[in-house]
mmCIF file of C-alpha atoms in Angstrom:
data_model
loop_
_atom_site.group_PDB
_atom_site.id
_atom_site.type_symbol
_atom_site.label_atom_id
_atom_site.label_comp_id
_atom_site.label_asym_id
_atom_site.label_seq_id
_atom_site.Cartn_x
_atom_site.Cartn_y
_atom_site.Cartn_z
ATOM 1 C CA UNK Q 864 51.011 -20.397 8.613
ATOM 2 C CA UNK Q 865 47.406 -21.346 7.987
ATOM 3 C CA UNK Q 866 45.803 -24.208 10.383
ATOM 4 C CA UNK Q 867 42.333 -25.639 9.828
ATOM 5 C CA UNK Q 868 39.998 -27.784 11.880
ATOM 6 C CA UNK Q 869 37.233 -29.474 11.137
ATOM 7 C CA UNK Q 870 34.359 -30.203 13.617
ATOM 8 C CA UNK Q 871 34.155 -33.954 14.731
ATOM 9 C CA UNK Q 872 30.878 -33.392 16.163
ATOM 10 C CA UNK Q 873 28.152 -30.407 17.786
ATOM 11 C CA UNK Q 874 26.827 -30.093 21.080
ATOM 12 C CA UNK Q 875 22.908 -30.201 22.029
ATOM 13 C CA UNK Q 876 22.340 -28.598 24.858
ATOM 14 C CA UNK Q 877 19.088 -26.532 26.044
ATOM 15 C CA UNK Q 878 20.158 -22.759 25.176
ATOM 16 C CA UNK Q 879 19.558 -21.305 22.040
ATOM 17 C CA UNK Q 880 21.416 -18.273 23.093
ATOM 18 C CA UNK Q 881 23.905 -17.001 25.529
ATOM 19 C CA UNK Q 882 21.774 -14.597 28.026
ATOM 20 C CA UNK Q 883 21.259 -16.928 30.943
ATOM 21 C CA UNK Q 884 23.586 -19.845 30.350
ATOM 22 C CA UNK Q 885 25.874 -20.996 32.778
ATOM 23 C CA UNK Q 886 29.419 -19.396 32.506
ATOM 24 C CA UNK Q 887 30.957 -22.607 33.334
ATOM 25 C CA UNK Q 888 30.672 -26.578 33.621
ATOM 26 C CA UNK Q 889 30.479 -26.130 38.067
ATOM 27 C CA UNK Q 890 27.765 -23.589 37.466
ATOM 28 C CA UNK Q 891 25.755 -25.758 35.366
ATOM 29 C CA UNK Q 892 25.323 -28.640 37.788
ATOM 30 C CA UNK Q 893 22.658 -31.305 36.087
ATOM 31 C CA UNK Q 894 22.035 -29.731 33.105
ATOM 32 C CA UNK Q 895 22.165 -32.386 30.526
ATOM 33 C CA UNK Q 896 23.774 -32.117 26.680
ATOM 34 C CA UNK Q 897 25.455 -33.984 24.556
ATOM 35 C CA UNK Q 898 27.891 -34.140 21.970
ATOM 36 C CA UNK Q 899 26.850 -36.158 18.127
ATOM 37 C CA UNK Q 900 30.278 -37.180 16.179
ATOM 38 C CA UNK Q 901 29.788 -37.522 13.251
ATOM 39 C CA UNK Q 902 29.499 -41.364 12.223
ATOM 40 C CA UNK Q 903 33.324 -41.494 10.840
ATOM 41 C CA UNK Q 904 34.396 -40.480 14.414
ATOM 42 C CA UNK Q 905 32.377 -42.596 16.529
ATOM 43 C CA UNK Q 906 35.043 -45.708 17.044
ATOM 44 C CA UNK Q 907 37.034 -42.573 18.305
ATOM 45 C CA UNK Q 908 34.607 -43.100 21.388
ATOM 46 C CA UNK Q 909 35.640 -46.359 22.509
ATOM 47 C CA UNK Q 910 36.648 -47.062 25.939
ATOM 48 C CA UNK Q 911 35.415 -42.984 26.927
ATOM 49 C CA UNK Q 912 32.545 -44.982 29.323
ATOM 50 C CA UNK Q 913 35.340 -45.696 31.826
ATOM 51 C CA UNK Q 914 36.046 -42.028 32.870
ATOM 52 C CA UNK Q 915 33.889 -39.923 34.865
ATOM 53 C CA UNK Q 916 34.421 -36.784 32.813
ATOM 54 C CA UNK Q 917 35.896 -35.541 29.629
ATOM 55 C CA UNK Q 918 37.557 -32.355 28.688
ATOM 56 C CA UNK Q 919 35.414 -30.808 25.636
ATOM 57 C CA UNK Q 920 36.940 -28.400 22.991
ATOM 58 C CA UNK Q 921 34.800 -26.347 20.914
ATOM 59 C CA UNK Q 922 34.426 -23.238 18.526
ATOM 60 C CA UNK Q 923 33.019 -21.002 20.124
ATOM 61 C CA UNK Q 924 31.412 -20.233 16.865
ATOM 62 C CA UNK Q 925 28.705 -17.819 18.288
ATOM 63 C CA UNK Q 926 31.758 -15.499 19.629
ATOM 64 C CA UNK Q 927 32.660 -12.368 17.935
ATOM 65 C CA UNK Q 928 36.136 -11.438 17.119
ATOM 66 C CA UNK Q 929 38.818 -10.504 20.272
ATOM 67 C CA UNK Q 930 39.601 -7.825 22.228
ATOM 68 C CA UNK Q 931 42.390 -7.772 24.173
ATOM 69 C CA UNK Q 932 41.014 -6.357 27.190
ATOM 70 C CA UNK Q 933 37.107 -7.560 28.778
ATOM 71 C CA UNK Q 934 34.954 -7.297 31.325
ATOM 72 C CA UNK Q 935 34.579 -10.927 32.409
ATOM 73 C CA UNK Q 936 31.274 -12.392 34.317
ATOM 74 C CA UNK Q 937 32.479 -12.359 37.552
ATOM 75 C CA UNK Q 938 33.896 -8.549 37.542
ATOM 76 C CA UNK Q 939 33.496 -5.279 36.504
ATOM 77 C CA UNK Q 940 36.539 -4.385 35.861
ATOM 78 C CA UNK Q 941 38.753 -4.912 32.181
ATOM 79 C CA UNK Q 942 41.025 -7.903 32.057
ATOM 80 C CA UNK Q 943 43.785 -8.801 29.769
ATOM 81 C CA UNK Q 944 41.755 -11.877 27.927
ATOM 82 C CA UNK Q 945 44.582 -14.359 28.244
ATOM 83 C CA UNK Q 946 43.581 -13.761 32.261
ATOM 84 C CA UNK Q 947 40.495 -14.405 31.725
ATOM 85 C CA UNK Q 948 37.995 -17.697 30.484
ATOM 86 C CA UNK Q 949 35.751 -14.951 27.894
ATOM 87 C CA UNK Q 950 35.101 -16.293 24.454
ATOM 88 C CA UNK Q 951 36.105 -12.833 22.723
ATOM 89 C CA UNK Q 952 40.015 -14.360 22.377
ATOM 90 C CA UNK Q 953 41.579 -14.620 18.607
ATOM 91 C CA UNK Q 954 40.910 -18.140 18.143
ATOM 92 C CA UNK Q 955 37.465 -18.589 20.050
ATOM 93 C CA UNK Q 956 38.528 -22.184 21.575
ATOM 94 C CA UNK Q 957 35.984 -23.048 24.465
ATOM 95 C CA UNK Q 958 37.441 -25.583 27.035
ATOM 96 C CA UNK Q 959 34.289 -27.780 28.711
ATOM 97 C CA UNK Q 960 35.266 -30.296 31.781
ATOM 98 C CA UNK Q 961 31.935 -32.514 31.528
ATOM 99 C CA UNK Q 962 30.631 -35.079 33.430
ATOM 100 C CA UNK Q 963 30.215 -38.507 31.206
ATOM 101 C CA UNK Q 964 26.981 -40.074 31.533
ATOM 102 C CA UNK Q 965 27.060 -42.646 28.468
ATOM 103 C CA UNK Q 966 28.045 -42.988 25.098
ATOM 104 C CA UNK Q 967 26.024 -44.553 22.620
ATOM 105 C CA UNK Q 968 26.993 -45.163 19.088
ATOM 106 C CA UNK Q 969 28.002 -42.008 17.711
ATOM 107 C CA UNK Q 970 26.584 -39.916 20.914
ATOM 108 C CA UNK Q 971 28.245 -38.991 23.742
ATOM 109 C CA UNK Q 972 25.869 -37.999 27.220
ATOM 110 C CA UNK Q 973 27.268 -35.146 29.726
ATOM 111 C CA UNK Q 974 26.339 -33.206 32.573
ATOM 112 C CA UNK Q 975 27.285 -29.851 33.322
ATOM 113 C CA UNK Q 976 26.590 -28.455 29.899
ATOM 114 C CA UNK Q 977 28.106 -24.575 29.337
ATOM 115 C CA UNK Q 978 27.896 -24.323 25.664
ATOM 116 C CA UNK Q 979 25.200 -23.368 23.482
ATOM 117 C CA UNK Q 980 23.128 -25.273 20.869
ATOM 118 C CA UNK Q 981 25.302 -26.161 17.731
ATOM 119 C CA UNK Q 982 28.262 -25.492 18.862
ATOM 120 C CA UNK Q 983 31.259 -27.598 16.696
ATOM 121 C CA UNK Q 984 33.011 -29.964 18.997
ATOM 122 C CA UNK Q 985 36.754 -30.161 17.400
ATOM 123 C CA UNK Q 986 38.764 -32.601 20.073
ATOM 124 C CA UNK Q 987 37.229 -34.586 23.340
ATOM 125 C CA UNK Q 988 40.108 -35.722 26.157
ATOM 126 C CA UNK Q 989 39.527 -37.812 28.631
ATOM 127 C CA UNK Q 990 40.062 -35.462 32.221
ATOM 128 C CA UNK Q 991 42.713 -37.776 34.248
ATOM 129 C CA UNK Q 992 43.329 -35.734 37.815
ATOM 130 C CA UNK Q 993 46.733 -36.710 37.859
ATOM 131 C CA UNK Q 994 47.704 -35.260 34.411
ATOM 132 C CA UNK Q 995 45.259 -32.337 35.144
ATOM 133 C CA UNK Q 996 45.477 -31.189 38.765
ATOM 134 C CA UNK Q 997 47.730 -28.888 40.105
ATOM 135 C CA UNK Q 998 49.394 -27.881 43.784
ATOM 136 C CA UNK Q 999 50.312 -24.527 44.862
ATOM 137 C CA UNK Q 1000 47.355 -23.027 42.878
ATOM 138 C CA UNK Q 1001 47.030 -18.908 42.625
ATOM 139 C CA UNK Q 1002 43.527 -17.538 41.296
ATOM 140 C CA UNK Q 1003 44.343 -14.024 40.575
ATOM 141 C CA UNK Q 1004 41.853 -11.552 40.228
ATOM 142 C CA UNK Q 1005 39.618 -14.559 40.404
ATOM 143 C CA UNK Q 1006 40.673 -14.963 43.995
ATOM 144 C CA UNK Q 1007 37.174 -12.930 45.334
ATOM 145 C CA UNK Q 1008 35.281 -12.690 42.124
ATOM 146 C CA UNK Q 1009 34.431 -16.474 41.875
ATOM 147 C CA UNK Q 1010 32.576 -16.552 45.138
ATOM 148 C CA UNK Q 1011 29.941 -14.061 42.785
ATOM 149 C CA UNK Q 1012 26.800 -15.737 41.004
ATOM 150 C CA UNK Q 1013 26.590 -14.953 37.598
ATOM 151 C CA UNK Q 1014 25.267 -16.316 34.382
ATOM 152 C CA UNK Q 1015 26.094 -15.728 30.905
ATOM 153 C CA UNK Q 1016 24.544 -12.536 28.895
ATOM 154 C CA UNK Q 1017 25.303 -11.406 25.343
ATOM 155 C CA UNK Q 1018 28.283 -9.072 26.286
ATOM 156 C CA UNK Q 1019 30.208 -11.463 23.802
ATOM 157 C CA UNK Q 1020 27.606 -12.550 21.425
ATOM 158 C CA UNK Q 1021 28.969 -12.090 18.165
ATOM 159 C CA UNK Q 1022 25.410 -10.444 17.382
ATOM 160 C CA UNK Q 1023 25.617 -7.307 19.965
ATOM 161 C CA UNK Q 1024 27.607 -4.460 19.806
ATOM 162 C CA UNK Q 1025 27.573 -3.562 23.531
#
């Protein structure tokens, strides 16, 4: 079975490169992007303005290939990727939960930008809590590692080896 996207936009955002990033949307509290649609999608858009965030998904197109196993940001120890938010997975989907600031035209304004220059955008949801939000919620290994500080670095850059 062969299944191909197609971008419906790209993300601006101010990092060129991964090293220093945010490794999440929370982490990256007012830090601006946004996302250009291309002009066919813009209608698409419509009635977005009403929500206070959006759910972005992306190519991670600067990601390269999968392992099964990595050492995420916040630990040191290997993690089965599917337990994990790396962009090193066999389909390099990025999942963004942004805060909406406008939309204009074909241009759409966020906050809490995670992504880096260029990236394609291939879908945009609005984020409804009551579709989205969850009781009874376990964290895993996460449990003690999110309380660590921790940027993005090149670990999964599709340009270093290490």
């Amino acid at each position: 079975m062969k299944i191909v996207y197609r971008p419906i936009g790209i993300v601006r955002s101010p990092f060129s490169e991964a090293e220093g990033m945010p490794i999440q949307p929370s982490r990256a509290r007012g830090i601006r992007g946004t996302v250009e649609l291309q002009p066919e999608y813009a209608e698409g858009l419509e009635d977005l303005e009403g929500f206070s965030h959006a759910v972005l998904l992306c190519h991670l197109h600067r990601s390269r290939g999968f392992a099964l196993k990595v050492v995420p940001f916040l630990d040191d120890t290997p993690r089965g990727v599917f337990a994990t938010r790396a962009p090193r997975r066999p389909n390099p989907i990025g999942l963004s939960v942004v805060r909406l600031v406008s939309v204009e035209g074909n241009r759409l304004s966020f906050e809490g930008v995670d992504l880096i220059d260029g990236t394609p955008v291939l879908d945009i949801k609005p984020y409804v809590p009551e579709f989205d939000e969850r009781e009874e919620i376990r964290l895993g290994w996460l449990e003690e590692a999110r309380r660590r500080e921790a940027l993005s670095d090149t670990r999964f850059d599709r340009d270093n080896d290490g």
